[in-house]
Structures are given as C-alpha cells and as structure tokens.
Short mmCIF file of C-alpha atoms and ligand atoms in Angstrom, two decimals:
data_model
loop_
_atom_site.label_atom_id
_atom_site.label_comp_id
_atom_site.label_asym_id
_atom_site.label_seq_id
_atom_site.Cartn_x
_atom_site.Cartn_y
_atom_site.Cartn_z
CA UNK A 1 121.90 89.22 133.17
CA UNK A 2 123.24 91.44 129.55
CA UNK A 3 121.33 92.62 126.40
CA UNK A 4 121.12 90.38 124.02
CA UNK A 5 123.03 87.64 125.75
CA UNK A 6 121.76 83.59 124.57
CA UNK A 7 119.75 83.20 127.15
CA UNK A 8 117.70 85.84 126.82
CA UNK A 9 117.39 85.67 123.24
CA UNK A 10 116.50 82.13 123.80
CA UNK A 11 113.82 83.64 126.06
CA UNK A 12 112.13 86.31 124.50
CA UNK A 13 112.11 83.61 121.49
CA UNK A 14 110.49 81.41 123.92
CA UNK A 15 107.92 83.91 124.63
CA UNK A 16 107.25 84.54 120.69
CA UNK A 17 106.23 81.23 120.35
CA UNK A 18 104.08 80.50 123.21
CA UNK A 19 102.34 83.43 122.50
CA UNK A 20 102.30 83.42 117.93
CA UNK A 21 97.91 83.07 118.43
CA UNK A 22 98.13 86.36 120.45
CA UNK A 23 100.41 88.25 117.39
CA UNK A 24 97.56 86.61 114.71
CA UNK A 25 94.78 87.78 117.02
CA UNK A 26 96.84 91.59 116.55
CA UNK A 27 97.57 91.14 113.56
CA UNK A 28 93.77 90.24 112.16
CA UNK A 29 92.36 93.14 113.99
CA UNK A 30 94.56 96.11 111.95
CA UNK A 31 94.15 93.65 108.81
CA UNK A 32 90.33 94.34 109.21
CA UNK A 33 90.38 98.25 108.89
CA UNK A 34 90.45 98.61 104.65
CA UNK A 35 93.16 100.98 104.86
CA UNK A 36 92.33 101.91 102.39
CA UNK A 37 94.43 104.76 100.35
CA UNK A 38 94.25 105.60 96.96
CA UNK A 39 90.01 105.45 97.20
CA UNK A 40 89.03 108.64 99.25
CA UNK A 41 85.94 106.71 100.20
CA UNK A 42 88.78 104.95 103.05
CA UNK A 43 89.83 108.70 104.51
CA UNK A 44 88.57 107.73 107.68
CA UNK A 45 89.86 103.80 107.42
CA UNK A 46 93.46 104.93 106.85
CA UNK A 47 93.25 107.55 109.54
CA UNK A 48 91.38 104.36 112.40
CA UNK A 49 95.00 102.05 110.72
CA UNK A 50 97.08 104.42 112.42
CA UNK A 51 95.44 105.12 115.51
CA UNK A 52 95.85 101.69 116.24
CA UNK A 53 99.03 101.11 115.46
CA UNK A 54 100.21 103.98 117.33
CA UNK A 55 97.98 102.47 120.41
CA UNK A 56 99.08 99.34 119.75
CA UNK A 57 103.07 100.38 120.16
CA UNK A 58 102.39 102.81 123.18
CA UNK A 59 101.41 99.79 125.02
CA UNK A 60 104.51 97.77 124.21
CA UNK A 61 105.93 101.26 125.87
CA UNK A 62 106.64 103.46 122.63
CA UNK A 63 106.40 107.20 122.56
CA UNK A 64 103.78 107.04 119.64
CA UNK A 65 101.72 109.30 118.11
CA UNK A 66 99.86 110.02 114.84
CA UNK A 67 100.86 112.77 113.22
CA UNK A 68 98.38 115.19 109.87
CA UNK A 69 99.79 115.00 106.80
CA UNK A 70 98.27 117.32 103.65
CA UNK A 71 97.47 113.38 102.92
CA UNK A 72 96.64 109.96 105.35
CA UNK A 73 98.42 110.69 108.48
CA UNK A 74 102.21 108.82 109.77
CA UNK A 75 102.60 106.80 112.51
CA UNK A 76 105.86 107.78 114.61
CA UNK A 77 107.48 105.65 117.91
CA UNK A 78 110.45 105.93 119.78
CA UNK A 79 111.34 103.98 122.23
CA UNK A 80 115.08 105.09 123.05
CA UNK A 81 115.49 103.83 126.77
CA UNK A 82 118.84 101.89 125.28
CA UNK A 83 122.11 103.24 125.14
CA UNK A 84 123.97 102.28 121.90
CA UNK A 85 123.33 102.03 118.31
CA UNK A 86 120.04 104.14 116.97
CA UNK A 87 117.46 101.87 114.34
CA UNK A 88 114.70 103.73 112.86
CA UNK A 89 111.92 100.68 111.30
CA UNK A 90 109.77 102.17 108.61
CA UNK A 91 106.67 99.96 107.30
CA UNK A 92 102.91 101.48 106.18
CA UNK A 93 99.57 100.22 106.66
CA UNK A 94 98.42 101.49 103.88
CA UNK A 95 96.34 98.62 101.46
CA UNK A 96 95.36 98.33 97.20
CA UNK A 97 92.27 98.06 96.95
CA UNK A 98 90.14 94.91 96.15
CA UNK A 99 89.13 94.81 93.00
CA UNK A 100 87.99 92.66 91.15
CA UNK A 101 86.04 91.55 95.08
CA UNK A 102 84.88 88.03 92.68
CA UNK A 103 87.96 86.52 91.92
CA UNK A 104 88.67 86.25 96.13
CA UNK A 105 87.50 83.37 97.95
CA UNK A 106 86.33 85.21 101.24
CA UNK A 107 85.96 88.99 102.30
CA UNK A 108 88.87 90.66 101.77
CA UNK A 109 89.15 92.58 105.45
CA UNK A 110 88.13 89.12 107.55
CA UNK A 111 91.18 87.10 107.61
CA UNK A 112 91.48 84.00 107.67
CA UNK A 113 94.06 80.62 107.65
CA UNK A 114 94.39 78.22 105.19
CA UNK A 115 95.61 75.36 104.18
CA UNK A 116 98.98 75.05 101.30
CA UNK A 117 99.98 71.82 99.20
CA UNK A 118 102.88 72.78 100.37
CA UNK A 119 102.44 72.07 103.94
CA UNK A 120 102.85 75.61 105.46
CA UNK A 121 99.29 77.95 106.28
CA UNK A 122 98.42 81.13 105.16
CA UNK A 123 96.65 84.20 106.53
CA UNK A 124 94.40 85.18 103.00
CA UNK A 125 93.16 88.70 102.75
CA UNK A 126 94.14 92.13 101.71
CA UNK A 127 97.64 93.70 103.84
CA UNK A 128 98.52 90.09 104.90
CA UNK A 129 101.83 90.35 103.86
CA UNK A 130 101.99 93.79 102.04
CA UNK A 131 102.45 95.46 104.16
CA UNK A 132 100.52 94.44 107.78
CA UNK A 133 101.98 91.08 108.14
CA UNK A 134 105.69 92.39 107.74
CA UNK A 135 105.10 95.64 109.26
CA UNK A 136 104.01 93.00 112.27
CA UNK A 137 107.16 91.13 113.08
CA UNK A 138 108.84 93.57 113.99
CA UNK A 139 106.32 95.56 116.26
CA UNK A 140 105.53 91.73 117.75
CA UNK A 141 109.17 91.28 118.22
CA UNK A 142 110.24 94.66 120.08
CA UNK A 143 106.42 93.35 122.35
CA UNK A 144 108.27 90.11 123.58
CA UNK A 145 111.38 91.65 124.16
CA UNK A 146 110.21 93.76 126.03
CA UNK A 147 107.62 91.68 127.94
CA UNK A 148 110.56 89.28 128.32
CA UNK A 149 113.30 92.05 129.55
CA UNK A 150 111.54 94.78 129.96
CA UNK A 151 113.47 96.60 127.54
CA UNK A 152 114.63 96.23 123.88
CA UNK A 153 118.63 95.48 123.12
CA UNK A 154 119.13 98.76 120.38
CA UNK A 155 117.17 102.55 120.16
CA UNK A 156 114.14 102.25 118.26
CA UNK A 157 112.78 104.68 117.01
CA UNK A 158 109.46 103.27 114.33
CA UNK A 159 107.92 105.29 110.84
CA UNK A 160 104.50 103.83 109.61
CA UNK A 161 102.93 105.79 106.79
CA UNK A 162 99.92 105.94 104.96
CA UNK A 163 100.21 106.51 101.50
CA UNK A 164 102.82 104.08 100.34
CA UNK A 165 100.62 102.40 98.02
CA UNK A 166 99.79 106.25 96.36
CA UNK A 167 103.00 107.38 95.19
CA UNK A 168 104.40 108.52 99.32
CA UNK A 169 103.39 111.85 98.21
CA UNK A 170 104.64 113.27 101.88
CA UNK A 171 107.14 110.52 102.76
CA UNK A 172 109.95 113.47 101.58
CA UNK A 173 107.92 115.77 103.28
CA UNK A 174 107.82 114.46 106.64
CA UNK A 175 111.27 113.37 106.37
CA UNK A 176 112.05 116.98 106.12
CA UNK A 177 109.99 118.37 109.02
CA UNK A 178 111.31 115.95 111.43
CA UNK A 179 115.19 114.81 110.08
CA UNK A 180 115.96 115.61 113.73
CA UNK A 181 114.30 113.43 115.12
CA UNK A 182 114.39 110.53 112.71
CA UNK A 183 117.27 110.73 112.37
CA UNK A 184 119.39 107.05 112.40
CA UNK A 185 121.95 105.10 112.34
CA UNK A 186 120.44 103.15 109.84
CA UNK A 187 117.02 102.99 107.95
CA UNK A 188 114.63 99.10 108.20
CA UNK A 189 112.73 98.83 105.92
CA UNK A 190 110.24 95.09 105.76
CA UNK A 191 108.47 95.72 102.42
CA UNK A 192 110.35 92.30 100.08
CA UNK A 193 111.01 89.07 99.49
CA UNK A 194 112.96 86.28 100.46
CA UNK A 195 115.33 85.17 97.97
CA UNK A 196 113.28 81.68 97.51
CA UNK A 197 111.14 79.75 100.21
CA UNK A 198 115.16 78.43 102.59
CA UNK A 199 116.78 81.92 102.54
CA UNK A 200 116.22 84.81 104.30
CA UNK A 201 117.62 88.32 102.32
CA UNK A 202 118.48 91.48 102.50
CA UNK A 203 117.90 93.90 99.53
CA UNK A 204 120.75 96.61 99.94
CA UNK A 205 121.38 97.32 96.64
CA UNK A 206 118.77 99.08 94.80
CA UNK A 207 118.96 100.52 91.47
CA UNK A 208 118.02 104.19 90.64
CA UNK A 209 115.92 105.73 87.46
CA UNK A 210 116.36 108.90 84.77
CA UNK A 211 113.45 108.30 82.85
CA UNK A 212 112.59 110.65 80.31
CA UNK A 213 110.60 111.31 76.51
CA UNK A 214 111.68 112.46 73.78
CA UNK A 215 110.10 114.06 70.60
CA UNK A 216 112.28 114.92 67.57
CA UNK A 217 109.91 117.84 64.86
CA UNK A 218 110.87 117.60 61.09
CA UNK A 219 108.73 119.16 58.86
CA UNK A 220 106.08 121.63 60.30
CA UNK A 221 103.76 119.17 58.32
CA UNK A 222 103.20 115.11 57.44
CA UNK A 223 104.47 114.43 53.78
CA UNK A 224 103.65 112.52 50.71
CA UNK A 225 106.27 109.84 50.81
CA UNK A 226 105.97 109.95 46.72
CA UNK A 227 105.69 113.58 46.56
CA UNK A 228 109.31 114.21 49.61
CA UNK A 229 110.63 111.13 50.24
CA UNK A 230 114.15 111.35 50.09
CA UNK A 231 114.52 115.02 50.07
CA UNK A 232 112.04 115.22 52.72
CA UNK A 233 113.57 114.13 56.45
CA UNK A 234 111.68 111.74 58.22
CA UNK A 235 110.87 112.50 62.27
CA UNK A 236 110.57 108.42 63.06
CA UNK A 237 114.32 107.80 60.93
CA UNK A 238 116.00 110.04 62.67
CA UNK A 239 114.69 108.91 65.88
CA UNK A 240 115.19 104.86 65.59
CA UNK A 241 118.96 106.26 64.20
CA UNK A 242 119.12 108.13 66.91
CA UNK A 243 117.63 105.51 68.90
CA UNK A 244 119.91 102.96 67.47
CA UNK A 245 123.09 105.17 68.19
CA UNK A 246 122.89 104.41 72.19
CA UNK A 247 123.61 101.12 72.32
CA UNK A 248 127.26 98.63 71.28
CA UNK A 249 126.65 95.99 69.68
CA UNK A 250 128.71 94.42 72.94
CA UNK A 251 124.96 94.79 75.12
CA UNK A 252 126.63 98.84 76.82
CA UNK A 253 125.88 101.78 76.43
CA UNK A 254 127.35 104.08 74.53
CA UNK A 255 126.85 107.34 75.89
CA UNK A 256 130.36 109.34 76.92
CA UNK A 257 130.39 109.17 79.90
CA UNK A 258 127.83 107.18 80.72
CA UNK A 259 130.12 104.52 82.79
CA UNK A 260 131.74 107.69 84.52
CA UNK A 261 131.48 106.48 88.55
CA UNK A 262 130.69 102.86 88.08
CA UNK A 263 132.95 100.38 90.15
CA UNK A 264 133.41 97.67 90.05
CA UNK A 265 131.12 94.62 92.24
CA UNK A 266 133.77 93.54 94.81
CA UNK A 267 134.66 90.48 95.20
CA UNK A 268 132.41 89.51 97.97
CA UNK A 269 129.55 90.08 96.50
CA UNK A 270 130.16 87.98 93.57
CA UNK A 271 131.39 85.15 95.16
CA UNK A 272 128.15 85.29 97.67
CA UNK A 273 126.03 85.09 93.73
CA UNK A 274 127.42 82.91 92.78
CA UNK A 275 127.09 80.88 95.41
CA UNK A 276 122.92 81.14 95.48
CA UNK A 277 120.76 79.33 94.06
CA UNK A 278 120.01 81.46 90.90
CA UNK A 279 119.00 79.46 87.57
CA UNK A 280 120.21 81.61 84.35
CA UNK A 281 119.26 79.72 81.98
CA UNK A 282 115.61 79.33 83.93
CA UNK A 283 115.97 83.20 84.38
CA UNK A 284 115.03 83.22 80.41
CA UNK A 285 113.44 80.37 79.15
CA UNK A 286 111.04 81.44 81.80
CA UNK A 287 109.43 84.03 79.50
CA UNK A 288 110.45 82.47 75.74
CA UNK A 289 113.92 83.62 75.41
CA UNK A 290 117.22 82.31 75.07
CA UNK A 291 119.98 84.60 74.01
CA UNK A 292 121.21 86.23 77.16
CA UNK A 293 121.09 90.25 75.84
CA UNK A 294 123.06 92.72 78.45
CA UNK A 295 127.02 92.94 78.71
CA UNK A 296 129.01 90.30 77.16
CA UNK A 297 131.20 89.00 80.10
CA UNK A 298 128.23 89.19 83.25
CA UNK A 299 126.53 87.07 84.55
CA UNK A 300 122.79 87.91 84.80
CA UNK A 301 122.48 88.72 88.56
CA UNK A 302 124.69 91.43 88.08
CA UNK A 303 123.40 92.89 85.00
CA UNK A 304 120.00 93.11 85.87
CA UNK A 305 121.13 94.30 90.36
CA UNK A 306 124.28 95.94 89.60
CA UNK A 307 125.23 97.51 85.95
CA UNK A 308 123.31 100.78 84.36
CA UNK A 309 120.87 99.93 82.13
CA UNK A 310 119.33 102.23 78.70
CA UNK A 311 115.89 100.99 77.91
CA UNK A 312 113.73 101.84 75.35
CA UNK A 313 110.72 101.68 76.66
CA UNK A 314 107.76 103.13 74.02
CA UNK A 315 107.98 104.30 70.40
CA UNK A 316 105.59 106.25 68.13
CA UNK A 317 105.14 107.80 65.13
CA UNK A 318 104.02 107.81 61.90
CA UNK A 319 100.96 105.45 60.53
CA UNK A 320 99.60 102.59 62.18
CA UNK A 321 96.16 102.73 62.03
CA UNK A 322 94.62 99.40 60.30
CA UNK A 323 95.64 99.48 56.37
CA UNK A 324 98.83 101.63 54.92
CA UNK A 325 99.77 105.44 54.32
CA UNK A 326 102.68 106.26 52.42
CA UNK A 327 103.42 109.31 55.07
CA UNK A 328 106.59 111.32 55.73
CA UNK A 329 105.94 111.81 59.60
CA UNK A 330 107.17 114.70 60.78
CA UNK A 331 107.34 114.18 64.47
CA UNK A 332 108.34 110.86 66.78
CA UNK A 333 108.16 110.19 69.98
CA UNK A 334 109.95 107.38 72.46
CA UNK A 335 109.75 107.04 76.12
CA UNK A 336 113.50 105.68 76.87
CA UNK A 337 114.71 105.04 81.01
CA UNK A 338 118.16 104.83 82.63
CA UNK A 339 118.80 102.26 85.46
CA UNK A 340 121.12 103.48 87.60
CA UNK A 341 123.53 102.19 89.87
CA UNK A 342 125.92 103.37 92.46
CA UNK A 343 128.58 105.71 91.42
CA UNK A 344 126.39 107.49 88.62
CA UNK A 345 124.82 110.40 88.69
CA UNK A 346 121.19 110.90 87.90
CA UNK A 347 122.08 114.82 86.77
CA UNK A 348 125.11 113.78 84.68
CA UNK A 349 123.42 111.04 83.04
CA UNK A 350 120.69 113.55 82.24
CA UNK A 351 123.08 115.99 80.91
CA UNK A 352 124.90 113.21 78.14
CA UNK A 353 121.87 111.25 77.17
CA UNK A 354 120.77 114.82 76.27
CA UNK A 355 124.07 115.67 74.64
CA UNK A 356 124.58 112.24 72.65
CA UNK A 357 120.46 113.15 71.81
CA UNK A 358 121.10 116.90 70.25
CA UNK A 359 124.65 115.88 68.38
CA UNK A 360 122.63 113.33 65.81
CA UNK A 361 119.40 115.53 65.22
CA UNK A 362 119.77 117.53 61.96
CA UNK A 363 120.41 121.07 61.75
CA UNK A 364 117.07 121.98 60.61
CA UNK A 365 115.10 119.67 63.26
CA UNK A 366 114.14 120.32 66.51
CA UNK A 367 114.21 117.76 69.65
CA UNK A 368 112.47 118.21 73.32
CA UNK A 369 113.01 116.62 76.33
CA UNK A 370 109.31 115.64 78.94
CA UNK A 371 111.54 114.52 82.07
CA UNK A 372 109.96 112.10 84.61
CA UNK A 373 111.77 110.39 87.15
CA UNK A 374 115.25 111.12 88.30
CA UNK A 375 117.18 108.98 91.26
CA UNK A 376 120.17 108.14 92.60
CA UNK A 377 120.34 103.89 93.27
CA UNK A 378 121.15 103.03 97.04
CA UNK A 379 123.53 100.73 98.78
CA UNK A 380 124.56 100.01 102.27
CA UNK A 381 128.43 98.99 102.15
CA UNK A 382 128.73 95.44 102.30
CA UNK A 383 131.17 96.44 105.07
CA UNK A 384 128.47 97.65 107.37
CA UNK A 385 128.25 96.47 110.66
CA UNK A 386 124.36 96.91 110.20
CA UNK A 387 124.58 94.54 107.22
CA UNK A 388 126.55 91.98 108.77
CA UNK A 389 125.47 91.77 111.99
CA UNK A 390 121.77 91.09 109.70
CA UNK A 391 122.57 88.89 107.71
CA UNK A 392 124.55 86.34 110.56
CA UNK A 393 120.82 86.76 112.85
CA UNK A 394 118.93 86.03 109.70
CA UNK A 395 121.49 82.92 108.76
CA UNK A 396 121.63 81.95 112.55
CA UNK A 397 117.29 81.10 112.39
CA UNK A 398 116.34 80.35 108.72
CA UNK A 399 120.01 77.56 109.41
CA UNK A 400 121.28 78.33 106.24
CA UNK A 401 123.20 81.46 104.50
CA UNK A 402 120.97 84.74 104.21
CA UNK A 403 121.03 86.60 100.69
CA UNK A 404 122.28 89.66 99.89
CA UNK A 405 120.71 90.64 97.53
CA UNK A 406 120.24 93.11 94.58
CA UNK A 407 116.91 94.01 93.22
CA UNK A 408 116.98 96.05 89.34
CA UNK A 409 113.83 97.82 90.39
CA UNK A 410 113.80 101.50 92.22
CA UNK A 411 112.12 101.31 95.55
CA UNK A 412 111.87 105.64 96.18
CA UNK A 413 111.35 105.98 98.98
CA UNK A 414 115.10 103.84 100.02
CA UNK A 415 116.64 107.15 98.19
CA UNK A 416 114.84 109.91 100.25
CA UNK A 417 115.83 108.16 103.31
CA UNK A 418 120.04 108.96 101.89
CA UNK A 419 118.55 112.05 100.95
CA UNK A 420 116.71 113.63 103.92
CA UNK A 421 117.95 112.06 106.59
CA UNK A 422 121.97 110.77 105.89
CA UNK A 423 120.90 107.10 106.32
CA UNK A 424 121.57 103.79 104.46
CA UNK A 425 118.33 101.22 104.00
CA UNK A 426 117.82 97.16 104.80
CA UNK A 427 115.37 95.82 104.09
CA UNK A 428 114.41 93.33 105.52
CA UNK A 429 111.70 91.19 104.80
CA UNK A 430 110.07 87.16 104.70
CA UNK A 431 106.76 87.45 101.93
CA UNK A 432 107.03 85.18 99.56
CA UNK A 433 107.37 84.95 95.48
CA UNK A 434 103.66 83.57 95.36
CA UNK A 435 102.04 86.05 98.33
CA UNK A 436 100.00 87.82 95.79
CA UNK A 437 100.46 91.10 96.90
CA UNK A 438 98.07 93.64 94.93
CA UNK A 439 96.09 90.41 93.57
CA UNK A 440 92.75 88.78 94.58
CA UNK A 441 93.62 86.17 97.71
CA UNK A 442 96.68 87.94 98.98
CA UNK A 443 98.63 86.15 101.36
CA UNK A 444 101.08 86.14 103.52
CA UNK A 445 102.57 82.43 104.86
CA UNK A 446 102.23 81.56 108.46
CA UNK A 447 106.31 80.86 108.67
CA UNK A 448 107.04 84.31 107.34
CA UNK A 449 105.22 85.31 110.46
CA UNK A 450 105.83 83.79 112.97
CA UNK A 451 110.15 82.92 111.74
CA UNK A 452 109.85 87.01 110.79
CA UNK A 453 109.33 87.72 114.14
CA UNK A 454 111.45 84.80 115.66
CA UNK A 455 114.20 86.95 112.93
CA UNK A 456 113.57 90.54 114.05
CA UNK A 457 113.92 89.84 118.01
CA UNK A 458 117.64 88.26 116.61
CA UNK A 459 118.73 91.17 114.34
CA UNK A 460 117.77 93.37 117.59
CA UNK A 461 119.96 91.32 119.99
CA UNK A 462 123.17 91.26 117.22
CA UNK A 463 122.16 94.75 116.53
CA UNK A 464 122.99 95.51 120.69
CA UNK A 465 126.77 93.70 120.60
ZN1 ZN B 526 103.64 97.20 100.21
#
C-alpha cells in the first residue's frame, strides 16, 4: 500500500478512534507531573516530565534523548526512516503555576473529565491544553502511524522545551548549537487556538515588535509654574508634542520610512479573511467601543494581523498624586511599542523612530532611549506547499474550510526558528478560546484532543504526497 494512501489513512484514523482511552491515559500520566518551570522548587518535576516524554517517544521508535541546558532540559527525538520532507515539531512540557489554588474545583495535577454545557467533555487540569494536551496530539498521531504501518509518512524530528512559560531563555542558544541537527523543511507548533469551535486554523502570520522607553529631560530641576511658566520648557509638553506627532489623522504612522517594504495583502488572503466568520462591529462593542480607530479603508483583521502599528503603552511625569501641585516637570517618560509586519526591518524602524524623536527635541533639552524588544515579523508564504497541504488535511478532518489566521501578538520563538534554523513555522492548534489557559480550571476539550490527533494523522499523510 502506498504511504499516505486513502486506505492507509483510514486505517490509522480507525486505530486512533479505537485507542483513544489509551492516548488519554498517557496524557494523564504526563499531566500528573507538576512541571512548573518558573518555580525552582519544581526543578526535579520538570526533569521528570522531560524523561517521561523522551521514554514515551523512544517506545514509538524515535531516537530520543533529554539534553541539558543551563535551565530545564530539552527533549530531542528523531524518526527519519521515511523519505520525503523533514518536519520539526515543537511543543513545551512546562506549565504555569497553579495559584490561586482555592479557585480550582479539583487538584490541578489530577486530571478529570467534566461534561460541558454544549455536550462536549473536557479534560480539566493544569497543562491539559497548554501545552501537554496539544503536544500529545502530535505524539499520539505518530504512535498510531507507527502502530498501523510501522513507519511515519515523512521524516520527523521533535523538540520539546521546558522553559516556554519562563520566556524560553535556553531556546536560542540551543537552536544555535543544534542547528544542523534540527534543520528541517518546516516547523510545526501546536500551541494555538482554533478559529472557533468548528473551524480549525493555521496561524502563519505573526507581527514583530520594537518596544522602547523614552525619557525627555528639560530643566535641571522641577520648577514652580508661577515663577517659570512660559519661559521654561515643560518636559511633559515636549513629550506630548513628540507623541502626538507619531500618528496621522487617518490612523497611520507618520514616521519617515515607516511603511517602506510593507506589501499589500495577497488577494487570496484578503478573500479568505472576508469569508471568515468575524463580526467587525462585535469586536469593538465587546470592549465598549464603536468607532474603528485604525487606518481608514482597512478591515479590522487586516489592521490587527497585517498592518504595522504604533501604540503608547504608558506615560509619566509631573505631579500625579492627590490634590494639585503647579509644577513644571523637568523629566517625562513614555513607553512606546511598534508591531511590525513582513518587509519592515526592525533596526531601521528603531533608527527612524529615534531620528523622528530627536528632530523634535529642543536643543537645550535631552532625550534618552531604553530599548526592550526588537524582533522581526514572520510570515509563511501563502504558496508554500506545507501550508496548502496542512489546510487541506485540516479541512478534510473538520469538514469545513480551515482558516488562514494571523495573530496580532508576537511569539518570539517563531522568530528564533526562522533566524537560527532558517525554517518557516506553521502554528496549528486545537485549543478553544475558553480553555482558561494560565488560569484556574484550565481545560482541553476531548474533541480537541481526539480530532487534534486525527488532524495530525492526516497532515503527516498529506505532507508525504
Ligand atoms: Zn503554551
């Protein structure tokens, strides 16, 4: 039988259905290990979770090992007996802390099933969704392929880290050190949501980020506005002038060269986004607003997924306490961040922003910058065969058109895969928006787990074509 043939896929899917209880039991065993990465008291448990996963992968026929880092270890596994493309799957075995414990209805590390009002059943536990439940969908799909056919349809490497909830400090150096070993044709990450309960999504578009704090300095001390008002420069006024100069009246950003390299969305993506069930009005009314504030003539999805932005995240200076003080502040600060899109070079945006600010500071005043994040956007090209095949496998499993999603946020690890391995990443997740990830009573719907496994079975087959 041809690898990935219809009959073969059906047989593997039937095996997944028949053995779901065993899959669930293995997920439970992983969940029972409280691998909280941010709390040093759980260091041994993080190691135990890595050991468990490594052993589990070895039992399916992966060449698996636990690799030390300066923090929690990595799990690396390969099963490359197939010909054809090589995919790298990423997930994380660490979980968030559980406090406040009183808000949990049961032991966070003793998974249990709960009947949901919609008739679905959910696995309730810390890590049920983020990311143990999600990563196990991939592991169990590989297990089913091996059990039924003795092989995987494509070459698979797996990387599980144990520090994702702690900012992934070891990931970049580890990728650098293991670049030749982990080099793949595409990276798959299972740590995201579906579009809605019925519609699966592949997230291919992540915005980058530049964030900085600026401090304006004027006089060498705070001044009395009765004695110095008019004559002495006010740091908050200078700051306000700078800040208000950043935006154009139609919602754009007015920094010179800010849109250099920014491309218009491909028509196919625009059309797909138009078909997505998305309520533009509801998006704003849900947060108590009604008038779109972004660039005129662009849809909300385009604004938050595919257009760069500039936002003021905080401003301070002068007297902000009770009552009143007629002060002319000597210093004022603002925290400002930019979401960046494909085509924008983060370093150029940083330099253009600084030049824009410096040009507006009076000669006897000063400005200093304290930079925080600087990361480029990442986009999987729409014509990538990995993307088309993944979308078609998901559409077959869920019996509807899979959504091609962007995300307004930035996921730094995706940029690291691109920068250090040169691999594009596809984010395919089966979590639902109500999974209470990071919160008490975290859950993962049984249908997410079951159909998630089935989805990976189909994706692996499609990729072999
Ligand atoms: Zn996660």
